[in-house]
Every structure is written in C-alpha cells, then in structure tokens.
XYZ file of C-alpha atoms in Angstrom:
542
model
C -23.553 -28.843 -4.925
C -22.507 -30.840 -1.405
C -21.677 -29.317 1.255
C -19.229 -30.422 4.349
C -17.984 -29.956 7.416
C -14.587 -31.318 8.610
C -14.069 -32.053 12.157
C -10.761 -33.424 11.669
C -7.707 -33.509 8.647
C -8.925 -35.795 6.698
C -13.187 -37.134 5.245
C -13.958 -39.096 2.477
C -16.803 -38.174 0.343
C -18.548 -39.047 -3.184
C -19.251 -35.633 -5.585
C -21.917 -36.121 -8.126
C -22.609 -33.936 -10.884
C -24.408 -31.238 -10.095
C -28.124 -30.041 -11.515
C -26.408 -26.939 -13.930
C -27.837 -25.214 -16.709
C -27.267 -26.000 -20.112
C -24.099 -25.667 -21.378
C -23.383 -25.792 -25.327
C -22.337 -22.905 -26.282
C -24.375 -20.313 -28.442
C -24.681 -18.373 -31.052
C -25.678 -15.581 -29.224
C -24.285 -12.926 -28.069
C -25.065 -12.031 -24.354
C -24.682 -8.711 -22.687
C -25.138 -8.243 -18.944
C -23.543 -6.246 -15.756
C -20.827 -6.383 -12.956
C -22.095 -4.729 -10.170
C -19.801 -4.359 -6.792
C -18.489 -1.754 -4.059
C -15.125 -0.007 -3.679
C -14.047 -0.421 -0.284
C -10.822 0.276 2.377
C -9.988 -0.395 6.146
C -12.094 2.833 6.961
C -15.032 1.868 5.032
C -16.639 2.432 1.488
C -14.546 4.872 -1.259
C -16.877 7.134 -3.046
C -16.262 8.177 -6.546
C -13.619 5.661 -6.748
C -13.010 5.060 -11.015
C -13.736 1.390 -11.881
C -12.529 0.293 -14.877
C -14.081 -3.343 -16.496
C -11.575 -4.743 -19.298
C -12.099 -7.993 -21.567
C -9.708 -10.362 -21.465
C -8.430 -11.530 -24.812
C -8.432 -10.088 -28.121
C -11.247 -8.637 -29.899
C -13.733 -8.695 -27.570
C -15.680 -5.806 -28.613
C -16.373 -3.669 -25.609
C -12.175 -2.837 -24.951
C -12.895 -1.241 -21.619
C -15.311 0.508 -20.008
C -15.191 3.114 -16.892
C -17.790 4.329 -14.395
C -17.278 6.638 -11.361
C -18.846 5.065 -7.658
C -21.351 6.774 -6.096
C -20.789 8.373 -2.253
C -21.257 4.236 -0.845
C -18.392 3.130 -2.922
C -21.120 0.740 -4.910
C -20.744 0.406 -8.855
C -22.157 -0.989 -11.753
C -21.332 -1.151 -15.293
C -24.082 -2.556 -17.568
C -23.686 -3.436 -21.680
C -21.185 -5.819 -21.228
C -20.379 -8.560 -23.593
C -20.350 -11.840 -22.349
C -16.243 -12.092 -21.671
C -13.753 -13.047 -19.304
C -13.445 -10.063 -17.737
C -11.340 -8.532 -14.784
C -11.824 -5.448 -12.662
C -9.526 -2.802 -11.208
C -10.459 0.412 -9.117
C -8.511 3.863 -8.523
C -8.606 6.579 -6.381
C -5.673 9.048 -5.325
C -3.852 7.934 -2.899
C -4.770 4.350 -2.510
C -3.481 0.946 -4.180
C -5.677 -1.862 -5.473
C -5.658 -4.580 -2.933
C -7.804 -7.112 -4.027
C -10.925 -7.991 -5.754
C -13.358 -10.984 -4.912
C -16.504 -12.263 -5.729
C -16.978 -14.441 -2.978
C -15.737 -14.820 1.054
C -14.098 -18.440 1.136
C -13.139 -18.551 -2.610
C -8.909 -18.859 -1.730
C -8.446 -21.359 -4.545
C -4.911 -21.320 -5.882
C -4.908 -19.221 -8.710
C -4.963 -21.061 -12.322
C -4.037 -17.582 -13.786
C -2.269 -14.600 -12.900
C -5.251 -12.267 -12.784
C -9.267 -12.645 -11.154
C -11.603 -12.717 -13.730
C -14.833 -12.323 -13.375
C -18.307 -12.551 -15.847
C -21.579 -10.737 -16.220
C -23.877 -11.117 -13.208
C -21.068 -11.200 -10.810
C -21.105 -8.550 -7.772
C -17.678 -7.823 -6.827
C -15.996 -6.425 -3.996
C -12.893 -4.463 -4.663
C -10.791 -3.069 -1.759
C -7.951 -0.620 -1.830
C -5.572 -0.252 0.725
C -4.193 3.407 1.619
C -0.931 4.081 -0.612
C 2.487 5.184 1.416
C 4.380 7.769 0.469
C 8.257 9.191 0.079
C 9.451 12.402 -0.052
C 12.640 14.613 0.750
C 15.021 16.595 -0.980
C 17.590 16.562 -3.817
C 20.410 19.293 -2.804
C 23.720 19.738 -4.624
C 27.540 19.640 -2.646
C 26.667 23.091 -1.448
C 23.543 22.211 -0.413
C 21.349 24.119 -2.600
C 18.052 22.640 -4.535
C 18.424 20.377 -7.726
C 15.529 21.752 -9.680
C 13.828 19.737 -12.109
C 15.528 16.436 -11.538
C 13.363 12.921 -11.845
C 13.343 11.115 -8.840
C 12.435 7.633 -8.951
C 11.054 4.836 -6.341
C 11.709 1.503 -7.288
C 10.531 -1.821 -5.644
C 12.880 -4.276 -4.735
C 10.389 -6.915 -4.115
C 8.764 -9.616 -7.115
C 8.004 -7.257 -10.282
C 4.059 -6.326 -10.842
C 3.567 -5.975 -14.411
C 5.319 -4.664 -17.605
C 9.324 -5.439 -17.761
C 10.867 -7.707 -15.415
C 11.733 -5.498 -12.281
C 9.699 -2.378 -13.295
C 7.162 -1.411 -10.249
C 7.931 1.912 -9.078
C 6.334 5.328 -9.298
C 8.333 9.087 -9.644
C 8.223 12.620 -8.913
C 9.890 15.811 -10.239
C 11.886 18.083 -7.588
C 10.291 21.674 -7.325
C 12.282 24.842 -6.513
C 12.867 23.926 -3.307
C 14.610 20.364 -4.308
C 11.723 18.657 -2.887
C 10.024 15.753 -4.045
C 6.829 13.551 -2.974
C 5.687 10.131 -4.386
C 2.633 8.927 -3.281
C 0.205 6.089 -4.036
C 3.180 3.229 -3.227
C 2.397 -0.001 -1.889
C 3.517 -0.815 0.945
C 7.431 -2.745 0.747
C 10.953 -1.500 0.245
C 12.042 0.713 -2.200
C 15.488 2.183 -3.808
C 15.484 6.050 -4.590
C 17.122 7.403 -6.948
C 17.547 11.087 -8.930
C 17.627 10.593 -12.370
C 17.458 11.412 -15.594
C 14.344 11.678 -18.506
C 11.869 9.792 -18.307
C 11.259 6.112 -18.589
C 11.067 2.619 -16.629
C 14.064 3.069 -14.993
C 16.884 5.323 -14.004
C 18.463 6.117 -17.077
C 17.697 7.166 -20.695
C 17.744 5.203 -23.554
C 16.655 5.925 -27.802
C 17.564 3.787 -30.440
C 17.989 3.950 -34.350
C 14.370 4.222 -35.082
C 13.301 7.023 -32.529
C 12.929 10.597 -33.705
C 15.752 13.438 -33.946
C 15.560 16.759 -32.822
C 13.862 15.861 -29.566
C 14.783 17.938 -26.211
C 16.573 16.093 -23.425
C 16.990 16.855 -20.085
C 19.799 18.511 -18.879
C 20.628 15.557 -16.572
C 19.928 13.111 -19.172
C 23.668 12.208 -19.411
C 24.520 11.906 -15.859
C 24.336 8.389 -13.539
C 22.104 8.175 -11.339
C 22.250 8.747 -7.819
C 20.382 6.733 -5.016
C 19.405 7.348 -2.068
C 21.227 8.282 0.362
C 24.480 9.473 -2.380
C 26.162 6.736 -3.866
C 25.682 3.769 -6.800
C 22.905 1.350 -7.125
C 25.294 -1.237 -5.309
C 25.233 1.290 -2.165
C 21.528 2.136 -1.894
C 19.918 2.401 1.070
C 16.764 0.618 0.616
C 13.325 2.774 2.287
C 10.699 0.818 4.345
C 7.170 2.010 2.574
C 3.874 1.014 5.292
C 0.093 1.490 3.960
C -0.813 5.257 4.519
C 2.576 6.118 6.314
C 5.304 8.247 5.358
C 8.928 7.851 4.844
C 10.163 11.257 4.903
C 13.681 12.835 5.481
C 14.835 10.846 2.111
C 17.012 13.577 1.240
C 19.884 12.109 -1.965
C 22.820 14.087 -2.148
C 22.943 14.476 -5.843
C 26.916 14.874 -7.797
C 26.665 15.931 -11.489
C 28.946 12.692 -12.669
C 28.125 11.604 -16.541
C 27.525 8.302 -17.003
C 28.583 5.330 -19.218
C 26.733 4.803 -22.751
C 25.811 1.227 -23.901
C 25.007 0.851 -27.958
C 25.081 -1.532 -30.082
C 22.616 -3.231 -32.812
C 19.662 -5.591 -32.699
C 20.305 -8.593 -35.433
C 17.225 -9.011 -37.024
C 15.257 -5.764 -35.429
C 14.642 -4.262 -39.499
C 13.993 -7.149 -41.322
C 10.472 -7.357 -43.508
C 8.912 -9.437 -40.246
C 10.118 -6.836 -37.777
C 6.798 -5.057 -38.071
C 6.905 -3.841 -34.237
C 8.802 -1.615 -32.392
C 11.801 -3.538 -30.950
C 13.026 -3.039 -27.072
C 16.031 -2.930 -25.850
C 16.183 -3.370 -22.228
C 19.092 -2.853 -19.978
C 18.215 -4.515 -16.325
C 20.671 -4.208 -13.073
C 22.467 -8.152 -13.119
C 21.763 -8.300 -9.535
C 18.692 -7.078 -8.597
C 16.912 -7.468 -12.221
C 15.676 -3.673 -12.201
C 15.649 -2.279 -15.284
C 17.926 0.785 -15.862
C 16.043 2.032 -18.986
C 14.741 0.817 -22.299
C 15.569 2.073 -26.205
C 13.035 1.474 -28.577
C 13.753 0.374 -32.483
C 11.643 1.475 -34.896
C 9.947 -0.894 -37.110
C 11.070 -1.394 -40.985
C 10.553 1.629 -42.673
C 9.647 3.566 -39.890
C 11.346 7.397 -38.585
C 15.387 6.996 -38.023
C 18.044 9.453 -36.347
C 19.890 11.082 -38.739
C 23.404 9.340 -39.389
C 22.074 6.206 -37.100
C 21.378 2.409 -38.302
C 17.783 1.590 -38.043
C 19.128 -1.617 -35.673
C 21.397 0.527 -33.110
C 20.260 1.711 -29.940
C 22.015 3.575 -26.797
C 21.320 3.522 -23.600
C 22.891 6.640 -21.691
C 23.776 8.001 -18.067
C 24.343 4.405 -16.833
C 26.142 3.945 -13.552
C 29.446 1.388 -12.856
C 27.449 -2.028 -12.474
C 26.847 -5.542 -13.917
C 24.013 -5.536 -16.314
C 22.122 -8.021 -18.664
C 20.980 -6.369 -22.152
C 18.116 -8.308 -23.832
C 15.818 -7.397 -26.885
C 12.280 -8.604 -27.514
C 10.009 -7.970 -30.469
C 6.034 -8.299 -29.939
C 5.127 -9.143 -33.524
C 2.144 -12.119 -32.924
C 3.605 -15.156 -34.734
C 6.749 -12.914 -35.705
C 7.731 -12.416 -32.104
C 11.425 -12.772 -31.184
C 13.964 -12.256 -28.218
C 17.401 -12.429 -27.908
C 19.919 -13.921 -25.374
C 20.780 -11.815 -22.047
C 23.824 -10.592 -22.796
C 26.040 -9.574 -19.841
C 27.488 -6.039 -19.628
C 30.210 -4.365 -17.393
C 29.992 -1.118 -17.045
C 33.231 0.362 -15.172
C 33.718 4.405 -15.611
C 33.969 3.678 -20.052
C 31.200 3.923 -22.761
C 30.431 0.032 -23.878
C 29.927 -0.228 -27.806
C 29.911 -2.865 -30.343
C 27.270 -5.152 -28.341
C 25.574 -7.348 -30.795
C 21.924 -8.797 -29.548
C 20.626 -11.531 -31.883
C 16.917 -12.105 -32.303
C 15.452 -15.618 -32.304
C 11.960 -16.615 -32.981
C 9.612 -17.175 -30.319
C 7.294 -20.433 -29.518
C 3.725 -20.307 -30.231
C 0.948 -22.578 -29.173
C -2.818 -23.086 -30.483
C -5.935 -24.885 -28.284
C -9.112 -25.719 -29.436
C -12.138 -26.268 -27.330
C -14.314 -28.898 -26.948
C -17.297 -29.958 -25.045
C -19.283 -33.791 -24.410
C -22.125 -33.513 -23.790
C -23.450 -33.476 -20.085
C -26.391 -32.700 -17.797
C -28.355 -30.249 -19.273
C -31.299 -28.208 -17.721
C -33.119 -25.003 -18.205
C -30.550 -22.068 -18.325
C -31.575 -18.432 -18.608
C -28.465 -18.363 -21.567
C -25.935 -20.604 -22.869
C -22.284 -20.465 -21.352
C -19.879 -19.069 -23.815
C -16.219 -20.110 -24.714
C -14.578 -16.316 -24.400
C -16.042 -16.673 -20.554
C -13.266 -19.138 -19.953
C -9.928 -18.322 -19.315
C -6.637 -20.218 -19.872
C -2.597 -19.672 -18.803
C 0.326 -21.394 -19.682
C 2.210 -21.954 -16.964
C 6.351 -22.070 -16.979
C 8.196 -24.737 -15.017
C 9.621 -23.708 -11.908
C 13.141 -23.680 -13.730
C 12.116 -21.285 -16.469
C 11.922 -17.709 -15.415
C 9.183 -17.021 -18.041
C 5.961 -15.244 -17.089
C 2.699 -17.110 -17.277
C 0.898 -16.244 -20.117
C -2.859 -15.988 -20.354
C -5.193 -16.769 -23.098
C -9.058 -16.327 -23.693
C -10.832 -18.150 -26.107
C -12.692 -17.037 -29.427
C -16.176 -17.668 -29.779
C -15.595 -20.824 -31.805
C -13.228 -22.388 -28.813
C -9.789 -21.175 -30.369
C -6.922 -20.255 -27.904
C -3.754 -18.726 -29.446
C -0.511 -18.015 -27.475
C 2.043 -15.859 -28.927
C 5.530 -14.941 -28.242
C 6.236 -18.022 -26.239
C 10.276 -18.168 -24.425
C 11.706 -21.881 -24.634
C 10.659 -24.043 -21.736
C 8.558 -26.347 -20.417
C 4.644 -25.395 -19.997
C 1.507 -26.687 -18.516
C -1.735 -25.566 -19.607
C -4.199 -23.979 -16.589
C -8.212 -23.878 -16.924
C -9.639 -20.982 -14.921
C -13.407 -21.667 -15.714
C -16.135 -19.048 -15.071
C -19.063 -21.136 -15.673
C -18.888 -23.838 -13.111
C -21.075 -26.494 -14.875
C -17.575 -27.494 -16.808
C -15.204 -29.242 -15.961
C -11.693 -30.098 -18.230
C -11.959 -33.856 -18.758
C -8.641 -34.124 -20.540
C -5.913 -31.918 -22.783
C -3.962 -33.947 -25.192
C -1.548 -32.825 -28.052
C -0.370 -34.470 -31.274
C 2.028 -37.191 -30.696
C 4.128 -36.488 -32.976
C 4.184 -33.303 -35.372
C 4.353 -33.491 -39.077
C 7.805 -33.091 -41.089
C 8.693 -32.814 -44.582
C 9.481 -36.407 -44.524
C 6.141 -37.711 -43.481
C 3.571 -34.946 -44.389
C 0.087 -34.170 -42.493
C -2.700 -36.190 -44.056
C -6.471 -36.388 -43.943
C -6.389 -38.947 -40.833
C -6.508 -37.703 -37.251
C -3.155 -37.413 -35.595
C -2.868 -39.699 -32.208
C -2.897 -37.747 -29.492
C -1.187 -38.012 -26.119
C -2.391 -36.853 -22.697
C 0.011 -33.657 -21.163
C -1.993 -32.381 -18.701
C 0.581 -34.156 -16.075
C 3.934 -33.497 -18.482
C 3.268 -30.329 -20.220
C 4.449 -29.320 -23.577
C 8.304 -28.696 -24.283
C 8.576 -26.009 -26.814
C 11.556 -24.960 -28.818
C 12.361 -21.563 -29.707
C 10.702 -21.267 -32.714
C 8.212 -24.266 -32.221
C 4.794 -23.765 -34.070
C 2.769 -26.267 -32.223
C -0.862 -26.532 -33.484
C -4.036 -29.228 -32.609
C -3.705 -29.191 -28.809
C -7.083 -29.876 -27.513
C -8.633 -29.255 -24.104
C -11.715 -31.810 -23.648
C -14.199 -29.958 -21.384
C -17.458 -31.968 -19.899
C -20.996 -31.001 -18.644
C -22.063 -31.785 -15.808
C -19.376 -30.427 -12.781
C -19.926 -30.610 -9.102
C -19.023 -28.304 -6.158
C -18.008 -28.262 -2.922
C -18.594 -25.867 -0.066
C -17.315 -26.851 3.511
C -15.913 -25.659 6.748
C -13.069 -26.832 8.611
C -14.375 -26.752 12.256
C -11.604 -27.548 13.812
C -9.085 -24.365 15.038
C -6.242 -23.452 13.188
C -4.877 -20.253 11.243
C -5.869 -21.365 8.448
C -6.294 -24.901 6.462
C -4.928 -25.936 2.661
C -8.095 -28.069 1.800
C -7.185 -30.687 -0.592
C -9.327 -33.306 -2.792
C -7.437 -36.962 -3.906
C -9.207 -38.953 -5.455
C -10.127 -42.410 -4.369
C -10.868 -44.194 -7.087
C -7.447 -46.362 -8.301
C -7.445 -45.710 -11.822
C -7.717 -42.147 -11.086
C -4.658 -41.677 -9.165
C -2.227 -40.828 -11.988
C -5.053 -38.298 -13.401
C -3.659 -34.618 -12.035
C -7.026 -33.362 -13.420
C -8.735 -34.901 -10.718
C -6.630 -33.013 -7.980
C -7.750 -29.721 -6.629
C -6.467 -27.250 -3.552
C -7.971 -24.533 -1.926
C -7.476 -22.319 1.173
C -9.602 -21.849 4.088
C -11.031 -18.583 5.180
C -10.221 -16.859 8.315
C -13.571 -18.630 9.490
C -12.398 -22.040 7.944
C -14.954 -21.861 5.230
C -13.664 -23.039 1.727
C -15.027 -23.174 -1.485
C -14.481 -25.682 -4.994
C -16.065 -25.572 -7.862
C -15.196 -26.994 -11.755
C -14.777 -30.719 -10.338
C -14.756 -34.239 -12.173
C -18.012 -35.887 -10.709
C -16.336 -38.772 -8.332
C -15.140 -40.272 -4.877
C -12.450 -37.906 -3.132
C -10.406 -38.055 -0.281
C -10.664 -34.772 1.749
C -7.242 -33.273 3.252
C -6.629 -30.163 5.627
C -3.405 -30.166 6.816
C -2.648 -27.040 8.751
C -0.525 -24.066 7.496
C 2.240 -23.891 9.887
C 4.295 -21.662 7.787
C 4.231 -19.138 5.098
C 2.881 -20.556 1.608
C-alpha cells in the first residue's frame, strides 16, 4: 500500500502491487462476523435491530437479525462468506448511512455498500420527521378510517419507480400522524385501501369476495383539498414536525382504468404480473393491480389478463406491466392515459421479453502470500450500469461460487459492467464479450469465439437479447492508495490517470474518489502502474 500527501492539484506517482494474501479461490466455505455500532447526532442507539442480508441468490444464510446492546455496538457471527450489506432500525429514525471506513468516498460501482466478514461497521441513523393533521369533511367533522398517504417528490428509493412514502390511518378524531420520514418534500393525500400509491387497483387473477374500503372508489384528495396537479407540497426536516396538515376531504368517485395484459397467462407467465399506473408528470405511482399467474385464483366473470385500477383522479398517466419470471421476464410499453371525469377501458398493454446477460469469472495468477483463507467469488459484487439516456435502474449481480454472474430481466439499452470488489488484492484486468454471437446460419462450434474489449463501450442489448460468454478477467496482485490533500478546500475529487501512453485509452485504469472533510482519501482494487494524481476542487454540487 503507498501512501501520499498532496500539497497541490496535481503529483505523479508509481503504484506497485501490493504484498496481499493469496487469492485463488477455494473450495471452502468460510464463515465469520460483522461487528459495528448503531449510532445518531446524539450519540450511540441501543437496541437498535440490525439486520445482515446476502447479496445474490442462494447464499445460504438469507438474513440474519440481532438486537444492539445499550452502546449501540453489534455483532452477528455464522456468516457465510458473501457480499453482504447492512441496514439498522429503530422507531423513529431513518438509516443514514453505513461505512466501514472514514475517507472511503469512492464513487459508488453499485447502488448499495456491501460489506464481508471481518468488517466493523458503523451505521448511523438520522432522527425521522414527522406529519400529522386532520382529515374533516365540508362540515367539518372527522373522516374516520381514511388512509392518508405521504409521498416523496424527490428521486425514488427502492421498489416501483416513484414509490417512497410512508401512511397512517385517521382515528376518531380525523387525525393522523406519520412518522419515521426522511427529511425532503412530500405530497399528502387521503386515500383509499391500501397499496403503493393513492388509489386501488386488483386484476383478473386476484381473489373475489374480498372487503374494500368504503372509500376505495373515491379520488384522492391532497393536501391542502384539491387534485394531484394542485398539491401543496410539505417541507419534512430530521426530527421536526410539520403539523397543521389538515386535507379537506370531498367524497367524489373516481375514474376506473382496465384493460388486459397481452401475454400475462401464457405457459411462461409463471409470476404474478403488475400493472402499474404512475402520475405522467411526477412519475408517482397511483396504485398497482396484480395478475395472477397461469392457472392461478381468478374473479368470477373476469379474464385472467384484465386488471382495474379504481378511484383515480383527472390526470395524465403512463400504464406499464412487468413480469419477474428469471429468463421469462417481460415488460410492456408505457402507455399514456387521460383520465378526465370518465372510466378508461379497452387499454391493451403488450408484453415483450426482457434482455438477459451472463459473466464468468476469471483470475491470472498474481502475488501470492500467506492468507489466513482464500478470497471467494460470491464476496465480489457486480452492477450493470444504464447509459445516462436509458431510465433503467442499475442492476446488481453477485457471483456463484464457481465465478458465474447472471442478470435477469434486463430493459433495452446500453450497459456497462461495474466491479465493486471486497477483497482488495484483485483487480479487473479486462471484460470482453463475444464478437459476434452465433446464428442459425453460422452455428457455435468447438473453437473459442474472438472476443472484444467493452469495458469502455458497453454492451447494447435488444429486448429479448440472450447474451452469454462475457468474461471479466480479474488479476492478483492490486495496489492501494491512501493520501491526504493538505491543501484547504471543502472538499477534493481525487483522481488517478494514468501515465503510461498505451494505457490512456484503458478506462480500467481510471479511478475517482472523494476527500474527507479532513482531506483524507482512500483507493483500493488498482492496476499496479504509473498515475497521474488530480484534485481539482469541488466548487459546486456533484
């Protein structure tokens, strides 16, 4: 490992490999612990819940939860070796971060921190803010019983695109409290049944004879009384307040959107199918309807590929569908829908197959030294990143114990394929695909496909693309970089370019990382090599 300190913008220095520990991977399976503390502005949390969960698929441990003791610290032992990631709880408060290491800003590879045995985390949580008012009638008197929901309007944080928000049911008094938000602005509306969104939603396969609410078939009404296009948005802080939201609630029915899913019954469509309504301008999602797989429990008199989506408000909407069936997964088209004071029917949403993508590992041979166990593939973590023009997620993969990477349910779009690697004696050397894939023409034989280098173009894949034989080279042998911009600043984007000529077209050899709020900055998985050093000063917001 070298270490550095940077007076000015700009050093040039030569990384070596660095003395690691062996690292072919095993046959062994190792089992060890994450150990950390839970902690807030106002100190440690005690009894916190932490909950450990393996990336990937069949892992073999699933998750596992301990309790903190009165110091906030934690420790959960008998875990596989894994990619694993860590999230804590406790009423009231929201998960702010969780890092191993001060320093360690690198820009993220994947979506989530992952961590491995023998790693002591800290976790802090941030006090949650809350909202809370009342839901009166014309005459002023309590709604009782009605769902009111607080939505985000900033970037969605996991499940459907634009979900994020938490709910409450009024008492008898017509009041309402949400707590546990994080801090942002928010849209609140009285609703319906339950769900993701405002409305209420079943489709062909979902079961008769169920109860609804008795507001299930009105809009809903945001905050302060009026449409989705007329909300009032509410300013949430950490561990303040917004009170006085009181929504003037008016009993007016709402529109119902059906229609069928092409494709949702057929003998692949093995998975429920969703049907997912989502506000055009704001990409919220109303509600969902959920289509039961072939063969599964249908409404009496319905088509196993309808749905309806009811109590939905005048607005522009986009309808999609998606199917998570592995290599059967399919979506449709957004398909726009106006909604003004009439029931839509007749919408027809057409599923197409999805992309999918296999990797395979593979490691030369590097330094090797004494190691107290081998490194392990599934300790590795990968993500296939979208171009900024495709509004896909990025999707994360973990690797089977033999080096295997699958990615399922992949949108059309351009990719590129991220390392996150939590044994820092590797380093990816190259990722290269088949040149050209095999048709009926000119069949797959015996003798190796040629194989291009895409780690600076990506992969294009096609909706229903079944690419196979993409192979991430990784190398022994890595070194690291610790350092410490000295000079005064904010805070510093640390860059490495490498010197060497023939290197320059090699984005492998690039890295980035951000400074600490003492300047200290931290690199690790790097080509051994001559770099240029770079910290230019954040002047704005990145």
């Amino acid at each position: 490992m070298t270490s550095l300190k940077i007076p000015a913008a700009v050093g040039l220095l030569l990384l070596t490999a660095m003395i690691v520990r062996a690292q072919t991977p095993g046959p062994a399976i190792a089992y060890g612990a994450i150990t950390g503390r839970v902690t807030c502005e106002d100190g440690p949390v005690p009894f916190a819940s932490v909950t450990v969960i393996a990336g990937g698929r069949d892992r073999g441990i699933g998750s596992r939860t301990v309790i903190a003791d009165i110091e906030g610290n934690f420790k959960v032992d008998g875990l596989r070796a894994a990619a694993l990631f860590v999230t804590a709880s406790a009423p009231g408060y929201v998960q702010e971060s969780a890092s191993p290491a001060e320093g360690d800003e690198s820009t993220p590879a994947v979506p989530q921190t992952y961590y491995h045995i023998g790693d002591n985390v800290t976790i802090r949580l941030t006090k949650g803010g809350v909202i809370t008012g009342r839901v009166l009638n014309p005459a002023g008197d309590p709604v009782i019983g009605v769902r009111v929901v607080a939505q985000s309007t900033g970037p969605p944080s996991s499940g459907f695109p634009g979900t994020g928000g938490s709910e409450a049911q009024t008492d008898d008094r017509g009041v309402y409290r949400i707590y546990g938000l994080p801090a942002g602005a928010y849209v609140v509306a009285a609703s319906a049944a339950a769900g993701n969104g405002p409305g209420g939603g079943f489709g062909g396969g979902g079961r008769g004879g169920f109860q609804r609410s008795p507001f299930a078939n009105n809009a809903p009404v945001y905050y302060p009384s009026g449409s989705r296009a007329n909300a009032a948005e509410v300013a949430v802080t950490g561990g303040g307040e917004s009170n006085g939201i009181d929504i003037q609630y008016r009993s007016q029915r709402g529109a119902a959107v059906s229609g069928t899913v092409a494709g949702a019954s057929t003998e692949a469509g093995r998975e429920f199918t969703v049907v997912t309504l989502a506000h055009k301008a704001s990409g919220q999602v109303v509600n969902t309807a959920f289509l039961a797989p072939r063969g599964g429990l249908v409404r009496r008199g319905a088509s196993p590929d309808s749905f309806t989506i009811i109590g939905v408000a005048d607005g522009e909407y986009e309808l999609t569908a998606h199917r998570n069936a592995g290599e059967d997964a399919a979506a449709s088209a957004p398909v726009r829908v106006l909604v003004n004071g009439s029931d839509i029917s007749g919408l027809t949403l057409a599923l197409k197959p999805l992309a999918s993508l296999r990797v395979r590992l593979q490691v030369e041979s590097g330094i090797k030294c004494a190691a107290p166990r081998p490194a392990t593939f599934e300790e590795q973590v990968f993500a296939l990143r979208p171009d900024p023009a495709n509004q896909s997620r990025p999707l994360v993969g973990v690797p089977d114990r033999a080096g295997a990477i699958a990615f399922r349910g992949v949108p059309a779009g351009r990719y590129r394929l991220n390392a996150h690697l939590l044994d820092e004696g590797w380093f990816v050397r190259s990722i290269a695909a088949p040149a050209a894939a095999p048709s009926a023409a000119k069949p797959a034989t015996a003798t190796a496909p040629k194989m291009m280098e895409i780690s600076r173009t990506g992969l294009a894949l096609k909706s229903g693309d079944r690419l196979t034989g993409v192979v991430v080279a990784l190398s022994e042998g890595a070194a690291a970089l610790d350092g410490k911009v000295s000079k005064t600043g904010p805070r510093w984007r640390v860059h490495l370019v490498p010197v060497e000529r023939e290197r320059i077209e090699d984005v492998l050899r690039y890295a980035e990382t951000l400074t600490g709020d003492n300047g200290a900055f931290r690199l690790r998985n790097l080509a051994p090599g001559k770099y240029w050093v770079l910290a230019p000063l954040i002047t704005s917001q990145v």
